[in-house]
Amino acid sequence: MEQEKLYQLMNSLTLKEKIGQLIQLSGDFFGNDNISTGPIEELGIDNEMIQYTGSILNVSGAKNTIKIQKEYLAQSRHKIPLLFMNDVVYGYRTILPIPLGQGATWNPNLIRNGYEHISKEASKAGVHVTFSPMVDLVRDPRWGRCLESTGEDPYLNSQFAKAVVEGFQGDLNHNQLASCVKHFAAYGAAEAGRDYNTVDMSERRLRQDYLPAYHAALEAGAKMVMTSFNTIDGIPATANKWLMKDILRDEWGFDGVLITDYAAIKELIAHGVAVDDAHASQLALEAGVDIDMKTACYANQLQPLLKEGRISLELIDQAVWRVLTLKNDLGLFENPYRGADLNEENYMRTSDAREIALQASREALVLLKNNNNLLPLDFKTQKIAFIGPYVDSKFLTGLWAINGKTEEIASIKDVVISMDAPHVTFTKGCDYLDDYSKLGKFGEFVSNFKINTDDEIKKDLQEAIIIAKESDIIVLALGEHMLESGEAGSRTQLGLPEIQQCLLNEISQLGKPIVLVLFNGRPLVLTEIENKVDAILEAWFPGSEGAQAIVDILNGTYNPSGRLSMSFPYTVGQIPIYYNSFNTGRPVAVHDDNNRFASQFLDAPNTPLYPFGFGLSYSQFSYNNLKLSSNILSIGSPITISVNITNTSSIAGTETVQLYVRDLVSSVVRPVKELINFEKIFLKGGECKTVTFILTEKDLRFINKDMFYQFEEGVFQIFVGHSSQEYLSSQFTLIKH
Ligand code: GLC
């Protein structure tokens, strides 16, 4: 629709019809099942306002969306179509590995391709907008939503933010999904990793570390932004004019739609910045919030606020205009049933989509340990006992795969029994947890709330010990329950569930080689169990094709290439722990008993158990011949960094060459290391390749003491290597001219 006509349409709306465009309700208001992704409560919206609603949350399926749209338009005076928005976070019916696993692929191009397929599936189901990517940087694995993040690094997160938006949106001319980047901003820095908790940091840290990935998503064209639940500098994001107007709209020039997170406007009262719904609505509208998700605030308060002169019609019109523009950009006025296809099943889980998802799962898996090259296994000849609650589990997709169908997920057992593996046995050994009550009511929904009796626990364990004794090798498939991570999944203890720890301890007494395959939505603390097993494969929640990917690595079909995008702590007490930290005035690289007065712990190392960028391969890679084209870098005279990588093994494999930099002296302290580039290369056995990186002054900019984003002259170190802790290093000097 032309702008002029759209403008006339907006001006033809009554006030209530305008306000309706700023409301988002869930499917139960329209006779559809409701997938609840937040607290459930009576909203108190009258029917008239329900009929004016502008968008619907988490309804999908062409039949549902077409029916609701048809009925809505039939009773609508203005005929403005509904927007269907959905948490298609990392999959629809084809499910990618969780984003923390996607980060470990270090392969944004592959992930972009994966999201192209997901976008097509969800679009055929009638979805218009997805609440993804979630790009919250996170350095605290106590926070359950690590699951949805690509990790602790601003640069890597920005690469993936761009890739996901491009994957979802494409050119938006082929019914692709509009992308909503979330949660703006810095939600991942919740104090103590406790979800929804306070976030408080300097503007410098916010801009330097936490904001870049949101900006990258918007640079890639994301059409929408979602506010976060947390405060920033004492003001909740949803009412934070500095964040939403000064930065997002004025500084970054974002003129798209700003939606709140679930019920976040009403939560301004609980935060203590709003006295009631009216006050909360006024604050949110003044901060630039366009759509009120799942409260009655805008629906019931904007009209009286306007009447009392507490808000202006101009603010309402600006918000309505942005919503109508989004609907127009998506072509909804021409085709309100955009994308929806009653033959949607023909487009779900296509072989192409599953192949990409399988490859993404393969590349997401991280080999953390492989003593004596225990892996890969030979399924044809070795007697292998698969033991653990995840051996025959279909819960492999994590908490935010809300549109997936569990029955479509293959378990490890499903995959193995379809292979030529004559000497393989299976048993669960124990349940995921011994007590589901801590998962709350939600836990009842997923875990059918079954508590094993002592006899059942003993029986499971005995069965496990019997098959373990009869095997050559044991594969333990253990991990967090799916509900122990994700939203509202914060934990203070980050080891394996107790009942699984007991199983592992018992099995490890048998003195047989053990491979541990881990399922988790966050970095776990593995220090207690690391020395009880011979190999560890980190599988995250690996997605709908995850079981196949795991088996492909266990039997050597795929040589593991994953590299951690978030540190695994040695102990919870170290948290927050991340590689790109500051040196402090009393640095200590390794614990020094002779020097008490250094920045260290009395009872733990400063280093994580597994660092950022770490991951093993079945191949061996050696780095040598690090060269700089010059040891002076200046504006217009970039330097080329080159290094040779040799696969010294006979097994072809993939290495992710990582380039870090350190600014030794600046007007503000700078991290001891910062990732600024990487390249993933494939090397045949014995093959050597030279990787080159071009470094310019632009790569070296930061937020300086005057809050300007620019570089400063001085000496820099560079590190090129296999991880943030294994590298070759050199240095150069940056001068302006
Ligand atoms: C949830 C989540 C957000 C999600 C939204 C809609 O509370 O915080 O990520 O997109 O509500 O379901």
XYZ file of C-alpha atoms and ligand atoms in Angstrom:
749
model
C 0.000 0.000 0.000
C 1.357 3.446 -0.829
C 2.434 5.560 2.119
C -0.218 8.197 1.422
C -2.990 5.620 1.510
C -1.533 4.080 4.650
C -1.449 7.493 6.255
C -5.078 8.097 5.303
C -5.981 4.720 6.743
C -4.281 5.592 10.030
C -6.077 8.901 10.205
C -9.385 7.174 9.558
C -9.040 5.083 12.693
C -10.901 5.852 15.889
C -8.772 6.269 19.005
C -9.750 2.793 20.216
C -8.878 1.290 16.838
C -5.486 3.002 17.008
C -4.858 1.718 20.530
C -5.894 -1.761 19.385
C -2.951 -1.829 16.985
C -0.649 -1.472 20.021
C -1.996 -4.527 21.808
C -0.686 -8.104 21.509
C -2.714 -10.970 22.943
C -2.286 -14.731 22.956
C -4.281 -17.237 20.978
C -6.709 -18.114 23.779
C -8.381 -14.733 23.222
C -9.199 -15.939 19.721
C -10.380 -19.429 20.506
C -6.987 -20.992 19.923
C -4.821 -23.076 22.230
C -2.464 -20.966 24.236
C 1.247 -21.802 24.506
C 1.985 -19.910 27.672
C 5.458 -18.382 27.747
C 4.919 -16.285 30.841
C 2.810 -15.835 33.986
C -0.873 -16.618 33.341
C -3.370 -14.134 34.747
C -6.767 -12.553 33.946
C -6.041 -9.448 31.888
C -9.316 -7.547 32.207
C -9.601 -6.402 28.622
C -13.118 -5.783 27.327
C -14.337 -7.533 24.200
C -14.349 -4.372 22.133
C -10.613 -3.920 22.643
C -9.971 -7.612 21.969
C -11.626 -7.141 18.584
C -9.288 -4.208 17.854
C -6.091 -6.156 18.767
C -3.241 -5.643 16.278
C -1.157 -8.794 16.775
C -1.251 -12.305 18.208
C 1.421 -14.164 20.115
C 2.419 -17.791 19.588
C -0.357 -19.053 17.347
C 0.779 -20.987 14.294
C -0.506 -23.519 11.823
C -1.995 -22.303 8.542
C -5.466 -23.570 9.488
C -5.403 -21.610 12.757
C -3.937 -18.395 11.413
C -6.191 -18.329 8.334
C -9.279 -18.979 10.463
C -8.421 -16.285 13.010
C -7.439 -13.755 10.343
C -10.627 -14.406 8.348
C -12.863 -14.033 11.399
C -10.969 -10.974 12.562
C -11.200 -9.166 9.223
C -14.846 -10.100 8.820
C -15.747 -8.164 11.983
C -13.216 -5.389 11.456
C -14.269 -1.971 10.205
C -10.756 -0.962 9.204
C -9.690 -4.313 7.690
C -6.141 -3.956 9.060
C -4.805 -7.545 9.193
C -3.464 -9.144 12.341
C 0.271 -9.765 12.709
C 1.135 -13.294 13.850
C 4.279 -13.311 15.982
C 5.943 -16.426 17.391
C 8.926 -17.702 19.352
C 10.573 -19.422 16.409
C 13.805 -19.010 18.356
C 16.018 -21.730 16.868
C 13.627 -23.947 15.006
C 10.082 -24.618 13.939
C 9.580 -28.308 13.166
C 13.213 -28.682 12.091
C 15.136 -27.610 15.172
C 18.732 -26.391 15.133
C 21.044 -26.901 18.111
C 20.383 -24.332 20.826
C 22.152 -21.012 20.088
C 24.870 -21.782 22.658
C 25.643 -24.745 20.421
C 25.291 -22.641 17.279
C 27.941 -20.335 18.748
C 30.239 -23.343 19.102
C 30.039 -23.979 15.336
C 31.902 -20.723 14.625
C 30.084 -21.044 11.298
C 27.657 -18.143 10.805
C 27.132 -19.026 7.141
C 25.881 -22.508 7.987
C 23.632 -21.094 10.716
C 22.246 -18.482 8.319
C 21.349 -21.303 5.937
C 19.659 -23.180 8.773
C 17.479 -20.196 9.610
C 16.472 -19.786 5.970
C 14.863 -23.216 6.184
C 13.266 -22.499 9.554
C 11.838 -19.258 8.235
C 10.224 -21.125 5.360
C 8.650 -23.714 7.677
C 7.233 -21.112 10.052
C 6.005 -18.931 7.210
C 4.050 -21.824 5.708
C 2.461 -22.143 9.150
C 1.280 -18.540 8.892
C 3.877 -16.874 11.123
C 4.886 -13.322 10.112
C 7.362 -12.262 12.829
C 9.744 -14.275 14.997
C 11.019 -13.262 18.415
C 14.565 -14.084 17.436
C 17.572 -13.699 17.482
C 18.186 -13.452 21.175
C 21.642 -11.839 21.238
C 22.133 -11.221 24.953
C 25.822 -11.527 25.817
C 26.247 -13.764 28.864
C 29.150 -14.426 31.225
C 27.229 -16.204 33.974
C 26.235 -19.848 33.475
C 23.950 -19.712 36.506
C 21.546 -17.880 34.143
C 19.266 -20.400 32.432
C 19.021 -18.378 29.237
C 22.640 -19.051 28.280
C 20.777 -21.601 26.215
C 19.519 -18.936 23.832
C 22.747 -16.943 23.581
C 25.802 -17.551 21.400
C 27.948 -16.765 24.425
C 30.434 -14.373 26.042
C 32.043 -12.581 23.152
C 30.770 -9.356 21.521
C 32.407 -10.055 18.136
C 31.257 -13.678 17.794
C 27.757 -12.779 19.022
C 27.592 -9.991 16.436
C 28.528 -12.351 13.609
C 25.737 -14.722 14.592
C 23.217 -11.930 15.199
C 23.754 -10.776 11.617
C 23.571 -14.316 10.235
C 20.302 -15.155 12.029
C 18.540 -11.966 10.908
C 19.689 -12.515 7.321
C 18.609 -16.149 7.512
C 15.139 -15.334 8.815
C 14.413 -12.251 6.718
C 16.278 -12.749 3.471
C 14.776 -10.048 1.207
C 11.364 -10.360 2.916
C 9.858 -10.698 -0.551
C 9.309 -14.411 -0.332
C 7.139 -14.564 2.771
C 10.177 -14.828 5.029
C 9.795 -13.938 8.696
C 10.530 -10.498 10.052
C 13.057 -10.741 12.824
C 12.717 -9.263 16.321
C 16.065 -8.887 18.103
C 15.906 -9.345 21.868
C 16.148 -8.631 24.765
C 17.172 -5.006 24.623
C 19.334 -4.647 26.559
C 21.938 -6.528 28.591
C 19.429 -9.051 29.978
C 22.277 -11.577 30.192
C 24.004 -9.575 32.910
C 21.338 -10.280 35.566
C 23.039 -10.165 38.953
C 23.941 -13.629 40.302
C 22.598 -15.116 37.093
C 19.157 -14.962 38.659
C 16.649 -14.452 35.868
C 14.853 -11.081 35.690
C 17.299 -9.710 38.298
C 18.897 -6.278 38.372
C 21.421 -5.289 35.716
C 23.767 -2.502 36.647
C 26.957 -1.662 34.806
C 28.880 1.292 33.480
C 27.759 2.849 30.222
C 31.204 1.958 28.890
C 30.775 -1.759 29.578
C 27.234 -1.665 28.188
C 28.376 -0.060 24.965
C 31.663 -1.982 24.651
C 30.455 -5.499 25.409
C 26.673 -5.775 25.579
C 25.238 -3.518 22.865
C 27.274 -4.535 19.763
C 25.269 -7.660 18.944
C 21.910 -5.809 19.071
C 23.405 -3.187 16.797
C 24.679 -5.879 14.429
C 21.181 -7.361 14.225
C 19.716 -3.956 13.375
C 22.479 -3.278 10.846
C 21.414 -6.568 9.243
C 17.895 -5.171 8.971
C 15.966 -6.628 11.920
C 12.468 -5.145 11.749
C 11.649 -5.247 15.438
C 13.225 -4.945 18.897
C 11.966 -6.446 22.153
C 12.556 -4.747 25.490
C 14.192 -6.724 28.275
C 12.740 -7.389 31.724
C 15.702 -5.945 33.594
C 16.699 -2.516 34.791
C 19.579 -0.615 33.267
C 21.127 1.926 35.614
C 18.127 1.798 37.904
C 15.439 2.175 35.222
C 13.626 -0.855 33.755
C 14.382 -1.183 30.032
C 10.676 -0.934 29.155
C 10.529 2.566 30.658
C 14.104 3.564 29.857
C 14.035 6.577 27.542
C 17.823 6.831 27.443
C 18.068 3.265 26.131
C 15.002 3.233 23.880
C 14.972 6.766 22.511
C 18.443 8.289 22.919
C 20.358 5.155 21.889
C 18.004 2.895 19.933
C 16.041 5.491 17.999
C 18.133 8.655 17.943
C 21.709 7.371 17.953
C 21.160 4.151 16.031
C 18.297 5.471 13.869
C 15.990 2.512 14.496
C 12.501 3.419 13.248
C 10.956 -0.021 13.475
C 8.568 -1.508 16.003
C 9.514 -1.773 19.688
C 7.567 -4.466 21.531
C 7.778 -5.249 25.228
C 8.657 -8.614 26.578
C 5.838 -10.604 28.129
C 3.806 -8.354 30.490
C 6.827 -6.078 30.979
C 4.754 -2.879 31.055
C 2.715 -4.032 34.052
C 5.927 -5.193 35.720
C 7.031 -1.558 35.957
C 4.779 -1.462 39.030
C 6.616 -4.351 40.685
C 9.924 -2.717 39.752
C 8.756 0.315 41.671
C 8.874 2.975 38.967
C 5.110 3.028 38.250
C 2.338 3.536 40.741
C -0.343 1.822 38.609
C -1.201 0.573 35.104
C -1.831 4.108 33.881
C 1.534 5.356 35.086
C 3.261 2.278 33.648
C 1.581 2.817 30.278
C 2.620 6.463 30.235
C 6.255 5.602 30.985
C 6.386 2.892 28.326
C 4.787 5.012 25.620
C 7.084 7.933 26.434
C 10.065 5.550 26.198
C 8.967 4.657 22.674
C 7.346 1.279 23.282
C 4.895 0.513 20.463
C 3.324 -2.839 21.347
C 2.207 -3.963 24.790
C 2.616 -7.755 24.959
C 0.028 -9.524 27.051
C -1.175 -6.891 29.511
C -4.273 -4.671 29.617
C -2.197 -1.526 30.184
C -2.303 0.090 26.767
C -5.777 -1.322 26.085
C -7.331 0.195 29.194
C -5.117 3.172 30.023
C -4.080 5.045 26.875
C -7.515 6.583 26.281
C -7.891 7.996 29.825
C -4.229 9.094 29.802
C -4.871 11.025 26.606
C -8.039 12.525 28.030
C -6.139 13.661 31.140
C -3.434 15.178 28.931
C -0.722 12.901 30.378
C 0.228 11.625 26.948
C -0.122 13.099 23.477
C -2.028 11.754 20.489
C 1.208 12.301 18.581
C 2.964 9.581 20.636
C 0.098 7.167 19.952
C 0.116 7.996 16.245
C 3.896 7.461 16.033
C 3.515 4.005 17.567
C 0.547 3.116 15.374
C 2.410 4.323 12.300
C 5.353 2.019 13.029
C 3.031 -0.962 13.477
C 1.109 -0.218 10.284
C 4.386 0.285 8.420
C 5.592 -3.160 9.533
C 2.326 -4.727 8.349
C 2.687 -2.857 5.077
C 6.333 -3.884 4.649
C 5.199 -7.487 5.021
C 2.531 -7.000 2.350
C -0.284 -7.930 4.710
C -2.712 -5.420 3.234
C -2.319 -7.122 -0.138
C -2.295 -10.609 1.353
C -3.456 -10.981 4.972
C -2.775 -14.736 4.713
C 0.881 -14.143 3.803
C 2.802 -17.405 3.664
C 0.097 -19.574 5.238
C -0.295 -22.800 3.277
C -2.813 -25.462 4.187
C -0.363 -27.970 2.704
C 2.242 -26.814 5.179
C 3.179 -30.366 6.111
C 4.802 -30.732 2.678
C 7.301 -28.066 3.706
C 8.148 -29.321 7.190
C 11.393 -31.142 7.923
C 12.441 -31.411 4.303
C 15.574 -33.404 3.590
C 17.442 -30.178 2.810
C 16.368 -28.587 6.088
C 17.268 -31.687 8.079
C 20.623 -32.017 6.354
C 21.534 -28.441 7.275
C 20.277 -28.985 10.828
C 22.297 -32.208 11.052
C 25.444 -30.410 9.904
C 24.796 -27.571 12.345
C 24.402 -30.126 15.147
C 27.584 -31.916 14.126
C 29.529 -28.650 14.131
C 27.979 -27.550 17.442
C 29.238 -30.552 19.377
C 32.453 -29.904 21.303
C 34.939 -32.650 22.173
C 36.243 -31.576 25.598
C 38.318 -34.660 26.413
C 39.526 -37.744 24.531
C 42.167 -39.546 26.539
C 44.199 -42.134 24.615
C 42.095 -41.355 21.565
C 39.301 -43.466 22.970
C 37.008 -41.862 20.408
C 35.936 -42.614 17.715
C 34.384 -45.983 18.542
C 33.869 -48.933 16.231
C 30.173 -49.783 16.478
C 30.638 -52.899 14.348
C 33.086 -54.678 16.636
C 33.121 -53.042 20.056
C 30.797 -54.013 22.873
C 29.301 -50.669 23.864
C 26.858 -50.041 26.709
C 24.795 -46.874 26.324
C 23.669 -45.836 29.785
C 21.800 -42.758 31.037
C 18.460 -40.915 30.921
C 19.418 -39.355 27.585
C 20.094 -42.666 25.865
C 16.494 -43.036 24.760
C 15.329 -39.466 25.308
C 13.520 -37.321 22.745
C 13.965 -34.185 24.865
C 16.911 -33.033 22.771
C 15.675 -29.625 21.638
C 15.748 -27.438 24.745
C 13.099 -25.199 26.294
C 12.425 -22.810 23.407
C 11.568 -25.303 20.665
C 7.875 -24.686 21.394
C 6.628 -25.552 17.893
C 8.555 -28.810 17.616
C 6.940 -32.234 17.935
C 8.744 -34.495 20.408
C 7.544 -37.582 18.560
C 9.499 -36.425 15.518
C 12.803 -36.433 17.417
C 15.027 -39.510 17.165
C 16.849 -40.572 20.331
C 20.414 -41.872 20.411
C 18.977 -45.378 20.813
C 16.672 -44.880 17.800
C 19.708 -43.981 15.689
C 22.004 -46.737 16.930
C 19.517 -49.579 16.546
C 19.106 -48.589 12.906
C 22.838 -49.193 12.381
C 25.054 -52.252 12.009
C 25.979 -52.343 15.711
C 25.653 -55.943 16.875
C 27.228 -55.552 20.321
C 25.433 -52.489 21.683
C 23.165 -52.476 24.742
C 21.034 -49.733 26.265
C 19.565 -48.818 29.623
C 18.688 -45.542 31.307
C 20.487 -46.262 34.574
C 18.507 -43.532 36.320
C 15.962 -40.826 35.663
C 16.888 -37.233 34.802
C 16.167 -36.086 38.375
C 15.237 -37.669 41.659
C 12.901 -34.827 42.513
C 10.881 -32.862 39.954
C 9.210 -30.588 42.471
C 11.932 -27.946 42.193
C 10.916 -27.524 38.566
C 7.602 -26.191 39.856
C 4.203 -26.735 38.212
C 5.841 -26.379 34.786
C 7.896 -29.418 35.654
C 4.732 -31.426 36.178
C 3.687 -30.547 32.629
C 6.833 -31.915 31.052
C 8.079 -34.610 33.336
C 4.683 -36.253 34.074
C 5.772 -35.652 37.639
C 6.927 -39.240 38.250
C 9.126 -39.830 41.267
C 10.969 -43.167 41.214
C 10.691 -45.353 44.298
C 13.901 -46.457 46.013
C 13.390 -49.922 44.565
C 13.018 -48.513 41.054
C 16.172 -46.415 41.528
C 18.096 -49.498 42.744
C 16.742 -51.623 39.875
C 17.731 -49.046 37.247
C 21.234 -48.865 38.701
C 21.659 -52.629 38.890
C 20.617 -53.024 35.259
C 23.172 -50.386 34.299
C 25.975 -52.101 36.194
C 25.143 -55.464 34.618
C 25.345 -54.212 31.028
C 28.373 -52.082 31.867
C 30.237 -55.135 33.192
C 29.434 -57.031 29.994
C 30.737 -54.223 27.733
C 34.157 -53.007 26.563
C 33.197 -49.362 26.594
C 30.491 -47.356 28.307
C 28.821 -44.320 26.782
C 27.053 -42.294 29.487
C 24.370 -39.940 28.121
C 23.723 -37.578 31.011
C 22.701 -33.970 31.572
C 20.402 -31.299 32.905
C 16.688 -31.859 32.678
C 15.335 -29.760 29.811
C 13.540 -27.527 32.324
C 16.686 -26.823 34.349
C 17.784 -24.254 31.794
C 16.027 -21.744 29.555
C 13.812 -18.950 30.837
C 13.449 -18.871 34.634
C 15.936 -21.748 34.739
C 18.627 -20.179 36.939
C 20.664 -22.533 39.121
C 23.288 -22.007 41.837
C 24.856 -25.481 41.594
C 26.072 -26.311 38.099
C 27.064 -29.948 38.331
C 25.117 -32.901 36.984
C 21.848 -33.759 38.778
C 22.679 -35.741 41.912
C 21.042 -38.981 40.832
C 23.101 -38.926 37.622
C 26.276 -38.100 39.521
C 25.676 -41.242 41.622
C 25.206 -43.336 38.498
C 28.456 -41.986 37.052
C 30.339 -42.651 40.295
C 29.080 -46.251 40.419
C 29.913 -46.939 36.780
C 33.347 -45.355 37.088
C 34.196 -47.916 39.824
C 34.142 -50.661 37.177
C 37.405 -49.430 35.699
C 36.163 -49.483 32.118
C 36.683 -46.694 29.573
C 33.841 -44.183 29.742
C 32.634 -41.672 27.155
C 30.418 -38.971 28.661
C 27.934 -37.291 26.306
C 26.470 -34.171 27.941
C 23.080 -32.547 27.406
C 22.783 -29.085 28.895
C 21.608 -25.549 28.171
C 24.552 -23.795 29.854
C 28.207 -24.405 30.748
C 28.252 -26.930 33.597
C 30.903 -27.335 36.287
C 32.501 -30.667 35.375
C 35.504 -30.505 37.685
C 34.269 -33.314 39.969
C 33.578 -35.727 37.136
C 36.192 -34.792 34.561
C 38.756 -37.238 35.980
C 36.226 -40.077 36.235
C 35.693 -40.346 32.477
C 38.026 -40.794 29.523
C 36.185 -38.705 26.948
C 33.638 -35.898 27.129
C 31.446 -34.802 24.221
C 29.433 -31.617 24.899
C 26.146 -31.987 22.995
C 24.104 -29.063 24.445
C 20.484 -29.604 23.421
C 21.524 -30.567 19.917
C 18.247 -30.128 18.062
C 15.949 -32.353 16.060
C 18.861 -34.033 14.242
C 21.061 -34.055 17.320
C 21.083 -37.771 18.062
C 22.355 -38.537 14.565
C 25.035 -35.877 14.954
C 26.187 -37.385 18.230
C 26.419 -40.873 16.744
C 28.248 -39.456 13.703
C 30.928 -38.129 16.040
C 31.050 -41.183 18.294
C 31.683 -43.502 15.339
C 33.964 -41.093 13.459
C 31.624 -40.318 10.570
C 32.199 -36.675 11.496
C 35.399 -35.361 13.048
C 34.370 -32.969 15.888
C 35.141 -29.308 15.188
C 33.124 -27.397 17.821
C 34.849 -24.677 19.846
C 33.330 -23.263 23.051
C 31.733 -19.816 22.777
C 31.395 -19.596 26.555
C 33.843 -20.553 29.331
C 33.181 -23.627 31.493
C 34.024 -22.625 35.088
C 36.289 -24.658 37.341
C 33.882 -23.826 40.152
C 30.735 -21.704 40.581
C 32.677 -19.416 42.884
C 34.675 -18.052 39.950
C 31.555 -16.700 38.201
C 31.460 -14.361 36.290
C 34.371 -15.868 34.420
C 35.161 -14.968 30.813
C 38.257 -14.853 28.645
C 38.141 -11.160 27.673
C 38.632 -9.849 31.211
C 40.907 -7.044 32.436
C 44.424 -7.605 33.740
C 43.956 -5.791 37.102
C 46.834 -4.089 38.905
C 47.923 -7.389 40.499
C 47.663 -9.948 37.738
C 48.624 -13.548 38.194
C 48.619 -15.915 35.231
C 48.972 -19.052 37.334
C 48.215 -19.398 41.059
C 51.202 -18.155 43.057
C 51.458 -19.318 46.669
C 54.449 -17.071 47.239
C 52.578 -13.969 46.293
C 49.518 -13.654 48.471
C 48.786 -10.128 47.353
C 47.712 -10.914 43.806
C 44.330 -11.088 42.109
C 43.621 -14.768 42.759
C 41.584 -17.134 44.937
C 42.935 -19.089 47.868
C 40.885 -22.130 46.891
C 40.607 -22.183 43.104
C 42.524 -21.202 39.979
C 41.645 -18.054 38.017
C 41.265 -20.053 34.818
C 38.164 -21.971 33.737
C 38.113 -25.740 33.373
C 37.566 -25.265 29.627
C 38.252 -21.843 28.060
C 36.534 -19.807 25.361
C 37.465 -21.130 21.909
C 38.486 -24.574 23.211
C 37.555 -27.858 21.539
C 39.397 -31.032 20.495
C 39.461 -32.843 17.179
C 40.380 -36.358 16.090
C 43.062 -34.578 14.053
C 46.097 -32.753 15.442
C 46.766 -29.188 14.258
C 50.043 -27.349 14.666
C 50.581 -23.629 14.161
C 53.829 -22.096 12.978
C 55.384 -19.344 10.962
C 53.278 -16.481 12.338
C 54.162 -13.422 10.235
C 53.098 -9.773 10.105
C 53.505 -7.844 6.850
C 54.720 -4.980 8.988
C 55.095 -4.183 12.671
C 53.569 -0.750 12.067
C 49.866 -0.316 11.340
C 48.520 3.083 10.363
C 45.432 4.575 8.775
C 45.363 3.399 5.180
C 48.190 0.933 5.815
C 46.684 -2.251 7.189
C 48.870 -5.196 8.122
C 48.463 -8.747 6.951
C 48.816 -11.475 9.525
C 49.602 -14.934 8.229
C 50.118 -18.256 9.931
C 50.629 -21.843 8.759
C 48.411 -24.569 10.130
C 49.360 -28.181 9.558
C 47.204 -31.213 10.167
C 49.923 -33.426 11.597
C 47.568 -36.417 11.847
C 46.327 -38.707 9.106
C 42.685 -37.798 9.823
C 41.068 -34.979 7.827
C 39.541 -32.377 10.077
C 38.375 -28.812 10.574
C 40.218 -26.184 12.600
C 38.919 -22.771 13.639
C 41.817 -20.352 13.512
C 41.162 -17.591 16.030
C 42.682 -14.102 15.958
C 42.779 -12.150 19.215
C 44.291 -8.754 19.982
C 45.375 -6.932 23.109
C 45.716 -3.162 23.365
C 48.591 -2.904 25.866
C 48.115 0.712 26.919
C 45.019 2.876 26.395
C 43.082 5.684 28.020
C 40.920 2.978 29.630
C 41.837 -0.586 30.637
C 41.405 -3.076 27.829
C 40.876 -6.856 27.914
C 43.855 -9.192 28.036
C 42.480 -10.654 24.829
C 39.686 -9.806 22.369
C 38.503 -11.946 19.465
C 38.574 -9.832 16.308
C 38.449 -12.441 13.545
C 38.399 -16.173 12.875
C 38.479 -18.586 9.969
C 37.324 -22.175 9.826
C 39.470 -24.343 7.565
C 39.385 -27.970 6.458
C 42.687 -29.830 6.296
C 43.305 -33.282 4.905
C 45.714 -35.504 6.844
C 49.211 -34.032 6.561
C 47.964 -30.943 4.737
C 49.286 -27.453 5.529
C 47.444 -24.220 4.788
C 48.317 -20.573 5.282
C 45.579 -18.440 6.805
C 45.769 -14.681 6.470
C 43.907 -11.904 8.242
C 43.924 -8.249 7.231
C 44.023 -5.939 10.234
C 43.072 -2.268 9.969
C 42.750 0.489 12.547
C 38.976 -0.032 12.406
C 39.398 -3.419 14.060
C 41.080 -1.732 17.020
C 38.488 0.868 17.987
C 36.930 0.907 21.446
C 34.986 3.233 23.746
C 37.721 5.525 25.035
C 37.818 7.558 28.226
C 35.721 10.296 26.606
C 33.155 7.706 25.494
C 34.130 8.030 21.835
C 34.400 4.898 19.702
C 37.880 5.237 18.215
C 41.360 3.716 18.212
C 44.400 5.063 20.059
C 48.035 4.815 19.063
C 50.257 2.344 20.858
C 51.593 -1.203 21.008
C 49.300 -4.171 20.459
C 49.795 -7.879 20.925
C 48.177 -10.360 18.599
C 47.403 -13.988 19.334
C 46.613 -16.512 16.618
C 45.624 -19.968 17.668
C 43.420 -22.848 18.527
C 41.700 -21.224 21.504
C 41.902 -18.210 23.820
C 44.581 -20.094 25.741
C 46.612 -21.831 23.012
C 48.176 -19.531 20.420
C 51.245 -17.995 18.784
C 51.745 -14.326 19.525
C 53.465 -11.277 18.109
C 53.067 -7.531 18.340
C 52.809 -4.363 16.268
C 52.493 -0.643 16.815
C 49.509 1.404 15.721
C 50.207 4.981 14.699
C 47.816 7.468 13.180
C 50.091 8.436 10.282
C 9.101 -14.584 27.183
C 10.545 -14.361 26.809
C 10.737 -13.833 25.416
C 9.649 -14.368 24.516
C 8.348 -13.743 24.997
C 7.145 -14.213 24.168
O 8.896 -14.176 28.508
O 11.303 -13.535 27.693
O 12.044 -14.224 24.991
O 9.894 -14.029 23.167
O 8.087 -14.018 26.363
O 6.919 -15.557 24.380
